[in-house]
mmCIF file of C-alpha atoms in Angstrom:
data_model
loop_
_atom_site.group_PDB
_atom_site.id
_atom_site.type_symbol
_atom_site.label_atom_id
_atom_site.label_comp_id
_atom_site.label_asym_id
_atom_site.label_seq_id
_atom_site.Cartn_x
_atom_site.Cartn_y
_atom_site.Cartn_z
ATOM 1 C CA UNK A 191 73.748 72.231 102.587
ATOM 2 C CA UNK A 192 76.068 69.660 101.009
ATOM 3 C CA UNK A 193 79.580 68.734 102.004
ATOM 4 C CA UNK A 194 82.449 69.692 99.775
ATOM 5 C CA UNK A 195 84.023 66.897 97.745
ATOM 6 C CA UNK A 196 87.137 67.195 99.940
ATOM 7 C CA UNK A 197 85.331 65.598 102.893
ATOM 8 C CA UNK A 198 83.548 62.983 100.818
ATOM 9 C CA UNK A 199 86.889 61.857 99.332
ATOM 10 C CA UNK A 200 88.390 61.419 102.810
ATOM 11 C CA UNK A 201 85.291 59.616 104.019
ATOM 12 C CA UNK A 202 85.516 57.185 101.111
ATOM 13 C CA UNK A 203 89.200 56.567 101.904
ATOM 14 C CA UNK A 204 88.369 55.965 105.547
ATOM 15 C CA UNK A 205 85.715 53.421 104.587
ATOM 16 C CA UNK A 206 88.280 51.523 102.496
ATOM 17 C CA UNK A 207 91.060 51.676 105.107
ATOM 18 C CA UNK A 208 89.021 50.855 108.241
ATOM 19 C CA UNK A 209 88.496 47.141 107.465
ATOM 20 C CA UNK A 210 92.220 46.758 106.808
ATOM 21 C CA UNK A 211 93.257 48.636 109.946
ATOM 22 C CA UNK A 212 90.882 46.799 112.301
ATOM 23 C CA UNK A 213 93.109 43.719 112.881
ATOM 24 C CA UNK A 214 96.157 45.904 113.519
ATOM 25 C CA UNK A 215 94.235 48.007 116.044
ATOM 26 C CA UNK A 216 92.944 44.886 117.795
ATOM 27 C CA UNK A 217 96.448 43.414 117.980
ATOM 28 C CA UNK A 218 97.918 46.618 119.386
ATOM 29 C CA UNK A 219 95.214 46.854 122.049
ATOM 30 C CA UNK A 220 95.773 43.199 122.981
ATOM 31 C CA UNK A 221 99.520 43.741 123.434
ATOM 32 C CA UNK A 222 98.821 46.807 125.572
ATOM 33 C CA UNK A 223 96.328 44.881 127.700
ATOM 34 C CA UNK A 224 98.676 41.911 128.181
ATOM 35 C CA UNK A 225 101.537 44.216 129.160
ATOM 36 C CA UNK A 226 99.359 46.016 131.676
ATOM 37 C CA UNK A 227 98.177 42.777 133.294
ATOM 38 C CA UNK A 228 101.743 41.407 133.375
ATOM 39 C CA UNK A 229 102.980 44.537 135.124
ATOM 40 C CA UNK A 230 100.204 44.443 137.705
ATOM 41 C CA UNK A 231 100.811 40.765 138.485
ATOM 42 C CA UNK A 232 104.621 40.945 138.621
ATOM 43 C CA UNK A 233 104.638 44.122 140.720
ATOM 44 C CA UNK A 234 103.117 42.147 143.592
ATOM 45 C CA UNK A 235 106.288 40.028 143.956
ATOM 46 C CA UNK A 236 109.395 42.214 144.141
ATOM 47 C CA UNK A 237 111.236 45.107 142.589
ATOM 48 C CA UNK A 238 113.751 42.747 140.962
ATOM 49 C CA UNK A 239 110.973 40.838 139.203
ATOM 50 C CA UNK A 240 109.452 44.105 138.038
ATOM 51 C CA UNK A 241 112.844 45.252 136.705
ATOM 52 C CA UNK A 242 113.257 41.960 134.823
ATOM 53 C CA UNK A 243 109.806 42.415 133.314
ATOM 54 C CA UNK A 244 110.719 45.952 132.236
ATOM 55 C CA UNK A 245 113.854 44.733 130.437
ATOM 56 C CA UNK A 246 111.995 41.839 128.821
ATOM 57 C CA UNK A 247 109.132 44.085 127.768
ATOM 58 C CA UNK A 248 111.518 46.616 126.241
ATOM 59 C CA UNK A 249 113.156 43.904 124.156
ATOM 60 C CA UNK A 250 109.790 42.411 123.181
ATOM 61 C CA UNK A 251 108.296 45.748 122.140
ATOM 62 C CA UNK A 252 111.395 46.644 120.121
ATOM 63 C CA UNK A 253 111.235 43.371 118.183
ATOM 64 C CA UNK A 254 107.429 43.559 117.880
ATOM 65 C CA UNK A 255 107.440 47.100 116.491
ATOM 66 C CA UNK A 256 110.254 46.273 114.083
ATOM 67 C CA UNK A 257 108.509 43.205 112.736
ATOM 68 C CA UNK A 258 105.170 45.010 112.584
ATOM 69 C CA UNK A 259 106.837 47.654 110.423
ATOM 70 C CA UNK A 260 108.104 44.951 108.072
ATOM 71 C CA UNK A 261 104.675 43.319 107.895
ATOM 72 C CA UNK A 262 102.938 46.619 107.193
ATOM 73 C CA UNK A 263 105.519 47.490 104.540
ATOM 74 C CA UNK A 264 104.873 44.220 102.743
#
């Protein structure tokens, strides 16, 4: 039994997109990992430090997502 051309067209698109998406995926996972480690380390000090990290992280993520959108649009 053969696959319909619908699936083969999507598979071909996926093969072309995957090499381009790999660096973006790696970068996103790195940011997530760094944020997780930062939260774990700062949470050991005090609630005020954790609150400061939350505010800083919110600003960082907002700027990061905005600039990532610009980069992907280009």
